[in-house]
Every structure is written in structure tokens, then in C-alpha cells.
mmCIF file of C-alpha atoms in Angstrom:
data_model
loop_
_atom_site.group_PDB
_atom_site.id
_atom_site.type_symbol
_atom_site.label_atom_id
_atom_site.label_comp_id
_atom_site.label_asym_id
_atom_site.label_seq_id
_atom_site.Cartn_x
_atom_site.Cartn_y
_atom_site.Cartn_z
ATOM 1 C CA MET A 1 -0.092 -0.076 -0.041
ATOM 2 C CA LYS A 2 1.115 3.560 -0.460
ATOM 3 C CA LYS A 3 0.157 6.935 1.101
ATOM 4 C CA VAL A 4 -1.402 9.517 -1.062
ATOM 5 C CA ASN A 5 -3.151 12.726 -0.585
ATOM 6 C CA THR A 6 -6.921 12.526 -0.831
ATOM 7 C CA ILE A 7 -7.387 14.960 -3.597
ATOM 8 C CA ASP A 8 -4.984 12.945 -5.744
ATOM 9 C CA ALA A 9 -6.642 9.742 -5.191
ATOM 10 C CA VAL A 10 -9.410 9.522 -7.874
ATOM 11 C CA GLY A 11 -9.306 6.367 -9.706
ATOM 12 C CA MET A 12 -7.000 4.505 -6.863
ATOM 13 C CA THR A 13 -8.082 1.506 -4.883
ATOM 14 C CA LEU A 14 -8.722 1.843 -1.106
ATOM 15 C CA CYS A 15 -6.818 -0.854 0.793
ATOM 16 C CA HIS A 16 -8.746 -0.559 4.025
ATOM 17 C CA ASP A 17 -12.117 0.321 5.358
ATOM 18 C CA ILE A 18 -12.808 4.025 5.939
ATOM 19 C CA THR A 19 -14.707 4.226 9.280
ATOM 20 C CA ALA A 20 -17.067 7.205 9.656
ATOM 21 C CA MET A 21 -19.160 8.370 12.706
ATOM 22 C CA TYR A 22 -22.336 10.749 12.175
ATOM 23 C CA ASP A 23 -25.855 10.919 13.498
ATOM 24 C CA GLY A 24 -25.627 7.665 15.696
ATOM 25 C CA PHE A 25 -24.162 5.829 12.713
ATOM 26 C CA LYS A 26 -20.636 4.031 13.036
ATOM 27 C CA GLY A 27 -19.346 1.946 10.533
ATOM 28 C CA ALA A 28 -17.641 1.703 6.985
ATOM 29 C CA ALA A 29 -18.375 4.606 4.873
ATOM 30 C CA PHE A 30 -16.067 3.255 2.167
ATOM 31 C CA LYS A 31 -15.090 -0.574 1.944
ATOM 32 C CA ARG A 32 -11.686 -1.888 1.196
ATOM 33 C CA GLY A 33 -11.472 -2.317 -2.606
ATOM 34 C CA HIS A 34 -13.620 0.559 -3.444
ATOM 35 C CA VAL A 35 -12.254 2.417 -6.409
ATOM 36 C CA ILE A 36 -12.365 6.218 -5.372
ATOM 37 C CA GLN A 37 -14.720 8.697 -7.383
ATOM 38 C CA GLU A 38 -14.356 12.275 -7.857
ATOM 39 C CA GLU A 39 -17.565 12.829 -5.635
ATOM 40 C CA ASP A 40 -16.037 10.654 -2.859
ATOM 41 C CA ILE A 41 -13.488 13.251 -2.210
ATOM 42 C CA PRO A 42 -15.498 15.761 -0.311
ATOM 43 C CA LYS A 43 -16.858 13.003 1.850
ATOM 44 C CA LEU A 44 -13.340 11.819 2.506
ATOM 45 C CA LEU A 45 -12.104 15.136 3.575
ATOM 46 C CA ASP A 46 -15.336 15.567 5.867
ATOM 47 C CA TYR A 47 -14.252 12.302 7.552
ATOM 48 C CA GLY A 48 -10.969 13.845 8.347
ATOM 49 C CA LYS A 49 -8.908 11.808 5.859
ATOM 50 C CA LYS A 50 -6.621 14.335 4.079
ATOM 51 C CA THR A 51 -4.380 11.454 3.226
ATOM 52 C CA ILE A 52 -5.239 7.781 2.644
ATOM 53 C CA PHE A 53 -3.748 4.567 2.037
ATOM 54 C CA VAL A 54 -4.424 2.963 -1.507
ATOM 55 C CA TRP A 55 -3.412 -0.433 -2.873
ATOM 56 C CA GLU A 56 -0.778 -1.059 -5.024
ATOM 57 C CA GLU A 57 0.423 -4.558 -6.252
ATOM 58 C CA HIS A 58 3.621 -5.115 -4.143
ATOM 59 C CA ALA A 59 5.133 -8.605 -3.975
ATOM 60 C CA GLY A 60 5.854 -9.716 -0.540
ATOM 61 C CA GLU A 61 3.071 -7.983 1.450
ATOM 62 C CA VAL A 62 -0.352 -9.387 2.516
ATOM 63 C CA HIS A 63 -3.491 -7.252 3.570
ATOM 64 C CA GLU A 64 -4.809 -7.634 7.125
ATOM 65 C CA ASP A 65 -8.115 -9.443 5.838
ATOM 66 C CA ASP A 66 -6.119 -11.872 3.557
ATOM 67 C CA CYS A 67 -3.847 -12.610 6.722
ATOM 68 C CA ALA A 68 -7.124 -13.442 8.914
ATOM 69 C CA LEU A 69 -8.444 -15.740 6.141
ATOM 70 C CA ARG A 70 -5.158 -17.452 5.986
ATOM 71 C CA MET A 71 -4.653 -17.674 9.944
ATOM 72 C CA ALA A 72 -8.221 -19.351 9.949
ATOM 73 C CA ALA A 73 -7.454 -21.732 7.271
ATOM 74 C CA MET A 74 -4.103 -22.791 9.113
ATOM 75 C CA ALA A 75 -6.050 -23.525 12.343
ATOM 76 C CA PRO A 76 -9.336 -25.549 11.396
ATOM 77 C CA VAL A 77 -11.365 -26.584 14.341
ATOM 78 C CA ALA A 78 -13.971 -29.399 13.995
ATOM 79 C CA GLY A 79 -17.187 -28.218 15.808
ATOM 80 C CA ALA A 80 -16.455 -24.473 15.478
ATOM 81 C CA HIS A 81 -16.401 -21.996 12.522
ATOM 82 C CA TYR A 82 -14.805 -18.795 11.787
ATOM 83 C CA ASP A 83 -16.671 -15.408 11.315
ATOM 84 C CA GLY A 84 -15.226 -12.475 9.320
ATOM 85 C CA PRO A 85 -12.927 -11.152 8.439
ATOM 86 C CA ALA A 86 -14.161 -7.788 9.870
ATOM 87 C CA GLU A 87 -11.994 -5.026 10.712
ATOM 88 C CA GLY A 88 -9.003 -7.299 9.982
ATOM 89 C CA LYS A 89 -9.706 -10.051 12.219
ATOM 90 C CA VAL A 90 -11.506 -13.297 12.354
ATOM 91 C CA LEU A 91 -13.448 -14.950 15.137
ATOM 92 C CA LEU A 92 -13.616 -18.715 16.071
ATOM 93 C CA MET A 93 -17.111 -19.514 17.209
ATOM 94 C CA ALA A 94 -18.277 -22.769 18.979
ATOM 95 C CA ASP A 95 -20.895 -24.851 17.426
ATOM 96 C CA THR A 96 -21.145 -27.371 19.961
ATOM 97 C CA ARG A 97 -20.512 -28.035 23.758
ATOM 98 C CA GLY A 98 -17.070 -29.411 24.864
ATOM 99 C CA MET A 99 -13.904 -28.651 26.148
ATOM 100 C CA PHE A 100 -11.496 -26.287 24.393
ATOM 101 C CA ARG A 101 -8.055 -27.152 24.009
ATOM 102 C CA VAL A 102 -5.000 -24.700 23.240
ATOM 103 C CA ASN A 103 -1.502 -25.711 22.147
ATOM 104 C CA THR A 104 -0.019 -22.905 24.526
ATOM 105 C CA LYS A 105 3.565 -23.628 23.263
ATOM 106 C CA LEU A 106 2.659 -23.248 19.571
ATOM 107 C CA LEU A 107 0.315 -20.411 20.297
ATOM 108 C CA HIS A 108 3.282 -18.384 21.970
ATOM 109 C CA GLU A 109 5.571 -19.233 19.161
ATOM 110 C CA ILE A 110 3.320 -17.855 16.542
ATOM 111 C CA ASN A 111 2.611 -14.757 18.587
ATOM 112 C CA SER A 112 6.380 -14.220 18.793
ATOM 113 C CA ILE A 113 6.722 -13.969 14.862
ATOM 114 C CA GLY A 114 5.961 -10.367 14.841
ATOM 115 C CA ASP A 115 2.685 -8.797 13.585
ATOM 116 C CA ILE A 116 0.585 -11.646 14.337
ATOM 117 C CA THR A 117 -1.851 -11.661 17.279
ATOM 118 C CA ILE A 118 -4.143 -14.667 18.190
ATOM 119 C CA SER A 119 -5.959 -14.587 21.466
ATOM 120 C CA THR A 120 -7.851 -17.481 22.884
ATOM 121 C CA LEU A 121 -9.823 -18.628 25.784
ATOM 122 C CA PRO A 122 -7.547 -20.718 28.362
ATOM 123 C CA ASP A 123 -6.609 -24.191 27.603
ATOM 124 C CA HIS A 124 -8.914 -26.855 29.305
ATOM 125 C CA PHE A 125 -11.939 -24.371 29.253
ATOM 126 C CA PRO A 126 -15.348 -25.922 29.100
ATOM 127 C CA VAL A 127 -17.387 -23.985 26.526
ATOM 128 C CA GLU A 128 -20.883 -24.050 25.175
ATOM 129 C CA ALA A 129 -22.212 -23.565 21.445
ATOM 130 C CA GLY A 130 -21.971 -19.919 20.485
ATOM 131 C CA ASP A 131 -19.080 -19.122 22.719
ATOM 132 C CA ARG A 132 -16.234 -17.134 21.272
ATOM 133 C CA LEU A 133 -13.169 -19.240 21.431
ATOM 134 C CA ALA A 134 -10.320 -17.218 19.656
ATOM 135 C CA SER A 135 -9.676 -14.081 17.691
ATOM 136 C CA MET A 136 -6.860 -13.750 15.054
ATOM 137 C CA ARG A 137 -5.542 -10.606 13.357
ATOM 138 C CA ILE A 138 -2.369 -8.653 12.376
ATOM 139 C CA VAL A 139 -1.447 -5.288 14.164
ATOM 140 C CA PRO A 140 -0.681 -3.353 10.938
ATOM 141 C CA LEU A 141 -2.823 -3.054 7.755
ATOM 142 C CA VAL A 142 -0.179 -5.227 5.890
ATOM 143 C CA THR A 143 2.590 -7.463 6.804
ATOM 144 C CA LYS A 144 5.257 -9.235 4.976
ATOM 145 C CA GLU A 145 4.387 -12.585 3.481
ATOM 146 C CA GLU A 146 7.043 -14.398 5.299
ATOM 147 C CA GLN A 147 5.350 -13.963 8.709
ATOM 148 C CA ILE A 148 2.135 -15.587 7.567
ATOM 149 C CA ALA A 149 3.959 -18.301 5.616
ATOM 150 C CA ARG A 150 5.961 -18.931 9.045
ATOM 151 C CA ALA A 151 2.903 -19.382 11.070
ATOM 152 C CA GLU A 152 1.295 -21.552 8.267
ATOM 153 C CA GLU A 153 4.460 -23.838 8.518
ATOM 154 C CA LEU A 154 4.221 -24.122 12.121
ATOM 155 C CA CYS A 155 0.807 -25.162 11.985
ATOM 156 C CA ARG A 156 1.321 -27.884 9.364
ATOM 157 C CA THR A 157 2.688 -30.572 11.879
ATOM 158 C CA GLU A 158 0.943 -29.362 15.092
ATOM 159 C CA LYS A 159 -2.923 -28.638 15.929
ATOM 160 C CA LEU A 160 -3.145 -25.182 17.298
ATOM 161 C CA LEU A 161 -6.660 -25.332 18.637
ATOM 162 C CA GLU A 162 -9.053 -27.845 19.315
ATOM 163 C CA LEU A 163 -12.791 -28.307 20.372
ATOM 164 C CA ARG A 164 -13.280 -31.799 22.136
ATOM 165 C CA ARG A 165 -16.919 -33.042 22.300
ATOM 166 C CA TYR A 166 -18.277 -34.574 25.174
ATOM 167 C CA VAL A 167 -18.629 -38.223 24.962
ATOM 168 C CA HIS A 168 -21.405 -40.364 26.287
ATOM 169 C CA HIS A 169 -20.562 -42.365 29.638
ATOM 170 C CA LYS A 170 -22.150 -44.896 31.872
ATOM 171 C CA ILE A 171 -21.485 -44.194 35.495
ATOM 172 C CA GLY A 172 -21.547 -46.291 38.534
ATOM 173 C CA VAL A 173 -21.425 -44.491 41.934
ATOM 174 C CA ILE A 174 -20.045 -46.024 45.057
ATOM 175 C CA ILE A 175 -20.732 -44.169 48.338
ATOM 176 C CA THR A 176 -18.764 -45.742 51.305
ATOM 177 C CA GLY A 177 -19.157 -45.062 55.080
ATOM 178 C CA SER A 178 -20.704 -47.009 58.048
ATOM 179 C CA GLU A 179 -22.611 -44.067 59.157
ATOM 180 C CA VAL A 180 -24.470 -43.824 55.753
ATOM 181 C CA TYR A 181 -24.755 -47.552 55.157
ATOM 182 C CA HIS A 182 -26.519 -47.979 58.820
ATOM 183 C CA GLY A 183 -28.735 -44.914 58.283
ATOM 184 C CA ARG A 184 -27.202 -42.943 61.139
ATOM 185 C CA ILE A 185 -26.974 -39.872 58.863
ATOM 186 C CA GLN A 186 -28.529 -39.289 55.470
ATOM 187 C CA ASP A 187 -26.297 -39.276 52.302
ATOM 188 C CA LYS A 188 -26.105 -36.223 50.549
ATOM 189 C CA PHE A 189 -23.640 -37.135 47.765
ATOM 190 C CA GLU A 190 -26.191 -38.766 45.420
ATOM 191 C CA PRO A 191 -28.377 -35.621 44.713
ATOM 192 C CA VAL A 192 -25.034 -33.484 44.052
ATOM 193 C CA VAL A 193 -23.714 -36.142 41.772
ATOM 194 C CA ARG A 194 -26.918 -36.383 39.844
ATOM 195 C CA GLN A 195 -27.302 -32.816 39.298
ATOM 196 C CA LYS A 196 -23.689 -32.323 38.266
ATOM 197 C CA MET A 197 -24.173 -35.013 35.619
ATOM 198 C CA THR A 198 -27.194 -33.387 33.933
ATOM 199 C CA HIS A 199 -24.357 -31.299 32.428
ATOM 200 C CA TYR A 200 -22.920 -34.086 30.345
ATOM 201 C CA PRO A 201 -24.089 -36.782 27.968
ATOM 202 C CA CYS A 202 -24.173 -39.999 30.436
ATOM 203 C CA GLU A 203 -26.271 -42.765 32.042
ATOM 204 C CA ILE A 204 -26.200 -43.330 35.825
ATOM 205 C CA LEU A 205 -26.341 -47.111 36.112
ATOM 206 C CA GLY A 206 -26.741 -46.928 39.850
ATOM 207 C CA VAL A 207 -25.698 -45.724 43.125
ATOM 208 C CA THR A 208 -24.519 -48.096 45.689
ATOM 209 C CA ILE A 209 -23.822 -47.504 49.356
ATOM 210 C CA CYS A 210 -21.329 -49.517 51.051
ATOM 211 C CA ASP A 211 -20.191 -50.120 54.617
ATOM 212 C CA ASP A 212 -16.511 -49.656 55.751
ATOM 213 C CA ASP A 213 -15.851 -53.141 54.244
ATOM 214 C CA LEU A 214 -13.039 -53.652 51.495
ATOM 215 C CA ASP A 215 -14.899 -56.560 49.939
ATOM 216 C CA MET A 216 -18.199 -54.940 49.643
ATOM 217 C CA ILE A 217 -16.659 -51.622 48.138
ATOM 218 C CA THR A 218 -14.685 -53.801 45.595
ATOM 219 C CA GLU A 219 -17.625 -56.069 44.659
ATOM 220 C CA ALA A 220 -19.882 -52.890 44.046
ATOM 221 C CA ALA A 221 -17.396 -51.538 41.788
ATOM 222 C CA GLU A 222 -16.969 -54.790 39.892
ATOM 223 C CA LYS A 223 -20.683 -55.007 39.365
ATOM 224 C CA PHE A 224 -20.853 -51.704 37.722
ATOM 225 C CA LEU A 225 -17.709 -52.590 35.620
ATOM 226 C CA SER A 226 -19.543 -55.870 34.388
ATOM 227 C CA ASP A 227 -22.744 -53.665 33.691
ATOM 228 C CA GLY A 228 -20.429 -51.642 31.409
ATOM 229 C CA ALA A 229 -19.388 -48.609 33.350
ATOM 230 C CA ASN A 230 -16.721 -46.614 32.042
ATOM 231 C CA PHE A 231 -16.662 -43.856 34.692
ATOM 232 C CA LEU A 232 -16.613 -44.790 38.415
ATOM 233 C CA ILE A 233 -17.158 -42.295 41.200
ATOM 234 C CA PHE A 234 -16.346 -42.962 44.756
ATOM 235 C CA THR A 235 -16.801 -40.784 47.779
ATOM 236 C CA GLY A 236 -16.196 -41.307 51.331
ATOM 237 C CA GLY A 237 -13.032 -42.846 52.732
ATOM 238 C CA MET A 238 -10.872 -40.539 50.886
ATOM 239 C CA SER A 239 -8.543 -39.068 53.665
ATOM 240 C CA VAL A 240 -5.519 -40.730 54.848
ATOM 241 C CA ASP A 241 -6.923 -42.261 58.025
ATOM 242 C CA PRO A 242 -6.084 -45.998 58.256
ATOM 243 C CA ASP A 243 -9.906 -46.916 58.147
ATOM 244 C CA ASP A 244 -10.330 -45.027 55.047
ATOM 245 C CA LEU A 245 -10.624 -47.939 52.509
ATOM 246 C CA THR A 246 -11.591 -46.383 49.126
ATOM 247 C CA PRO A 247 -8.011 -46.068 47.643
ATOM 248 C CA THR A 248 -7.327 -49.525 48.806
ATOM 249 C CA ALA A 249 -10.424 -50.835 47.134
ATOM 250 C CA ILE A 250 -9.615 -48.890 43.838
ATOM 251 C CA ARG A 251 -6.079 -50.508 43.664
ATOM 252 C CA ARG A 252 -7.568 -54.040 44.457
ATOM 253 C CA LEU A 253 -9.707 -53.613 41.215
ATOM 254 C CA GLY A 254 -6.342 -53.224 39.441
ATOM 255 C CA ALA A 255 -6.435 -49.423 38.747
ATOM 256 C CA GLU A 256 -3.398 -47.460 38.306
ATOM 257 C CA ILE A 257 -3.759 -44.555 40.619
ATOM 258 C CA VAL A 258 -2.507 -41.420 38.726
ATOM 259 C CA THR A 259 -2.522 -39.325 42.050
ATOM 260 C CA HIS A 260 -4.200 -39.218 45.423
ATOM 261 C CA GLY A 261 -3.980 -35.637 46.435
ATOM 262 C CA VAL A 262 -3.882 -32.412 44.248
ATOM 263 C CA PRO A 263 -2.507 -29.150 44.610
ATOM 264 C CA ALA A 264 -5.761 -27.451 44.638
ATOM 265 C CA GLN A 265 -8.535 -26.552 47.309
ATOM 266 C CA PRO A 266 -11.348 -27.429 47.613
ATOM 267 C CA GLY A 267 -11.072 -31.049 46.777
ATOM 268 C CA ASN A 268 -7.491 -31.389 47.887
ATOM 269 C CA MET A 269 -7.867 -35.028 48.718
ATOM 270 C CA THR A 270 -9.112 -35.993 45.133
ATOM 271 C CA LEU A 271 -8.077 -39.298 43.819
ATOM 272 C CA VAL A 272 -7.608 -39.816 40.017
ATOM 273 C CA ALA A 273 -7.111 -43.299 38.593
ATOM 274 C CA TYR A 274 -7.645 -45.411 35.351
ATOM 275 C CA LEU A 275 -8.487 -49.032 34.960
ATOM 276 C CA ASN A 276 -7.667 -49.415 31.312
ATOM 277 C CA ASP A 277 -10.059 -46.973 29.600
ATOM 278 C CA VAL A 278 -12.339 -46.740 32.695
ATOM 279 C CA ALA A 279 -11.997 -43.312 34.574
ATOM 280 C CA ILE A 280 -12.083 -43.449 38.250
ATOM 281 C CA LEU A 281 -12.645 -40.437 40.622
ATOM 282 C CA GLY A 282 -12.375 -40.465 44.281
ATOM 283 C CA VAL A 283 -14.225 -37.399 45.411
ATOM 284 C CA PRO A 284 -13.580 -35.870 48.735
ATOM 285 C CA GLY A 285 -16.523 -34.655 51.113
ATOM 286 C CA ALA A 286 -16.093 -30.890 49.911
ATOM 287 C CA ALA A 287 -18.142 -31.612 47.022
ATOM 288 C CA ILE A 288 -21.084 -32.046 49.100
ATOM 289 C CA SER A 289 -21.104 -28.716 50.890
ATOM 290 C CA LEU A 290 -19.387 -26.463 48.271
ATOM 291 C CA PRO A 291 -20.930 -25.728 44.992
ATOM 292 C CA THR A 292 -17.549 -26.002 43.134
ATOM 293 C CA THR A 293 -14.623 -28.179 43.708
ATOM 294 C CA ILE A 294 -11.819 -29.895 41.789
ATOM 295 C CA PHE A 295 -14.525 -32.500 41.081
ATOM 296 C CA ASP A 296 -16.190 -29.797 38.576
ATOM 297 C CA VAL A 297 -12.765 -28.892 37.320
ATOM 298 C CA LEU A 298 -11.926 -32.409 35.947
ATOM 299 C CA LEU A 299 -15.420 -33.694 34.720
ATOM 300 C CA PRO A 300 -14.986 -31.829 31.300
ATOM 301 C CA GLN A 301 -11.567 -33.829 30.699
ATOM 302 C CA ILE A 302 -13.365 -37.156 31.887
ATOM 303 C CA PHE A 303 -16.254 -36.490 29.401
ATOM 304 C CA THR A 304 -13.959 -35.969 26.457
ATOM 305 C CA ASN A 305 -11.998 -39.316 27.148
ATOM 306 C CA ASP A 306 -8.759 -37.060 27.399
ATOM 307 C CA LYS A 307 -6.742 -39.060 30.057
ATOM 308 C CA LEU A 308 -5.650 -36.983 33.046
ATOM 309 C CA THR A 309 -1.624 -37.086 33.563
ATOM 310 C CA ARG A 310 0.096 -36.450 36.955
ATOM 311 C CA GLU A 311 1.564 -33.563 35.100
ATOM 312 C CA ASP A 312 -1.944 -32.303 34.261
ATOM 313 C CA LEU A 313 -2.825 -32.400 37.893
ATOM 314 C CA ILE A 314 0.392 -30.874 39.149
ATOM 315 C CA ARG A 315 -0.396 -27.777 36.930
ATOM 316 C CA LEU A 316 -3.449 -27.184 39.127
ATOM 317 C CA GLU A 317 -1.153 -25.636 41.350
ATOM 318 C CA GLU A 318 -1.471 -22.124 39.725
ATOM 319 C CA GLY A 319 -5.150 -21.267 39.643
ATOM 320 C CA GLY A 320 -5.984 -24.262 42.009
ATOM 321 C CA LEU A 321 -7.090 -22.048 44.792
ATOM 322 C CA CYS A 322 -10.986 -21.221 44.751
ATOM 323 C CA ARG A 323 -11.563 -17.598 45.957
ATOM 324 C CA MET A 324 -14.978 -18.834 47.680
ATOM 325 C CA CYS A 325 -16.817 -16.162 45.955
ATOM 326 C CA LYS A 326 -20.346 -15.269 47.485
ATOM 327 C CA THR A 327 -21.913 -15.996 44.058
ATOM 328 C CA CYS A 328 -20.034 -18.894 41.909
ATOM 329 C CA HIS A 329 -19.176 -17.872 38.372
ATOM 330 C CA PHE A 330 -17.398 -21.026 37.606
ATOM 331 C CA PRO A 331 -15.878 -21.777 34.894
ATOM 332 C CA THR A 332 -15.785 -18.116 34.102
ATOM 333 C CA CYS A 333 -13.061 -17.393 36.845
ATOM 334 C CA THR A 334 -9.466 -18.053 37.816
ATOM 335 C CA PHE A 335 -10.362 -21.497 39.381
ATOM 336 C CA GLY A 336 -8.880 -24.754 37.827
ATOM 337 C CA ARG A 337 -6.939 -23.245 34.834
ATOM 338 C CA TYR A 338 -4.270 -25.782 34.034
#
């Protein structure tokens, strides 16, 4: 592009929108690609445009709209679509519910190229259809072709963004504790877990209350597994007391315990394990009394069949402290970003 005096621009092609504001209107008075006519000159001057930028074919430069379209093309996302370009940017919009994933290392590398800016929701963020996921644009009106080409090259071997849809699960719920089993106190976990599961595609196969008996707990879990459960939720007996048997029962099933205890509050004593492809969560008592715990943070990843690793759970350390707001805004908050 080149800068010219407006009065000398007749017959030249605008390389960007000319924005105007008058009588409550704000928008593009002249669009990119418009060939300037004699009668346009007074209007452009009225809009304060004594000079304007016009397009000239110049190898090695790419316009902001074309850059935005190429960035969208380099990062396709199933279950989402791009809107635009408008004002030089494209927006990635969710078409379905799921968990948004960001290749944070690759994102940082692309944003370090120079003129390119890509902003996104955090990695591991649960989203709904219609949510804005990412915005892409360059800062100037044009940039060097080599910058966009570099970003495209980086995305050829790695996926930048992904929206992982929730997968249907069959769930078995095991509640342990002699006080609940013998009716000394009323169980309060079942209604909590049923309410939370309404947000995900699933079938609760059943809820079994067990005494503090290792065989009983193990047999209840094995029954759910034989019925086709691919997600087991345990509660009760999750502390480190010698008579808390739930972790032992999970080991007896043959499951691999990823961690018992996470650097997050509330839900510090959460247990995460896998028996082949069956996800197992041991949920501490905080889930009964508080609206949001690490239980809520981990559910989206469970329902996308994206196996949690010890490293994932350690990363809960930053953002793992709930602020205990009077009105809970989860997940639109700092809690559980990992």
C-alpha cells in the first residue's frame, strides 16, 4: 500500500475500510477495494481523511483481511467456525459444547513471530455452543508474506486449537461409610452427583452405598464394571486415616492411581485413577457442601476421554485455589485453569 493525498486519489483502490461516525452511525463509509470517485473526495475530507492508503501490487506484502483468512485456514477446528474477516480479524465460534484445548507452546511461538496476534480462551476451558473461542488478526494493515508463511508452516505439523466434544459415559457411583450405610446420617452425595451429571451426556447405572468393608466396596465397583460402566465415582473414605478404605479398594480393582491428592482447594484429597479406559474419581466430602470443587474442574476432561496425567494435575497449582466468591461464576473465573 502507499499513502497519497486524498485530492490526488481519484481512480485509486482503497486498501482498508474508511470508518465514519455521524448522527448515531458508526461503520464503514467506504469499503476496502472501493475505487475512489471524484464525488468521494469531499466526503473523505469531511471524515478527516486528508491522506489515505491505497493499494498497489507489491510482492511480499499481505493485507490484514487476507492474513486473517489465512490464519483461519491454518487452524481449522471441528465443531467450530470462523466469522469474518471484519476490521481485519476473524473470530472462532463454537458450534457445540465441549472442552476447548489450546497448544499453548505453539500459540506463544506464533504470537512471537512479529505482527501476528492470536488470543484465545484458556486451555482446558469448558464451552457452550455460541461461545467465542479465539480471535486472529495482524496489527498493521499489511505484513510481510514471510510472517504468515512462517505461521502456516508451524501449523502444518501441530494442531493449534481443538474443541473436543463430550462423549456419552455410563457411570457407577459408590458411596462408602458405615454411618451412611447403617442409616445414622442421610447421604447427601447422590443428589449432588446427579445434578452435576445433568450437564453431560451420560447414564447413571446406579448408586450403591457400602459399609466400611473392603470386599463390599470392591464388589460394588466390579458389578458396575460388568454392567458396562466406563466411569466410576467414589466418595467417602478418601482421607489418609487407616480405616479409609476407598483408595485400597480402587487399587484392588487393578486400577493405576495417577494421584491421590492434588495441589488445589477445595478438593485437595481427590483421587484420579484409570482401569484401562475406565476413568475413576475419588471425590472428597467438600463436593457435598461447596458448589464448586476440583470435581467440577476435572469432569470436562473425563467426558472427552482425554486421560488426565500427573503433570496435568500438578499444573492445577496455579489457579488451583478457589476464591470462594459469594456468587459462584465457575468456569468463568480463575479456578482450575491448568
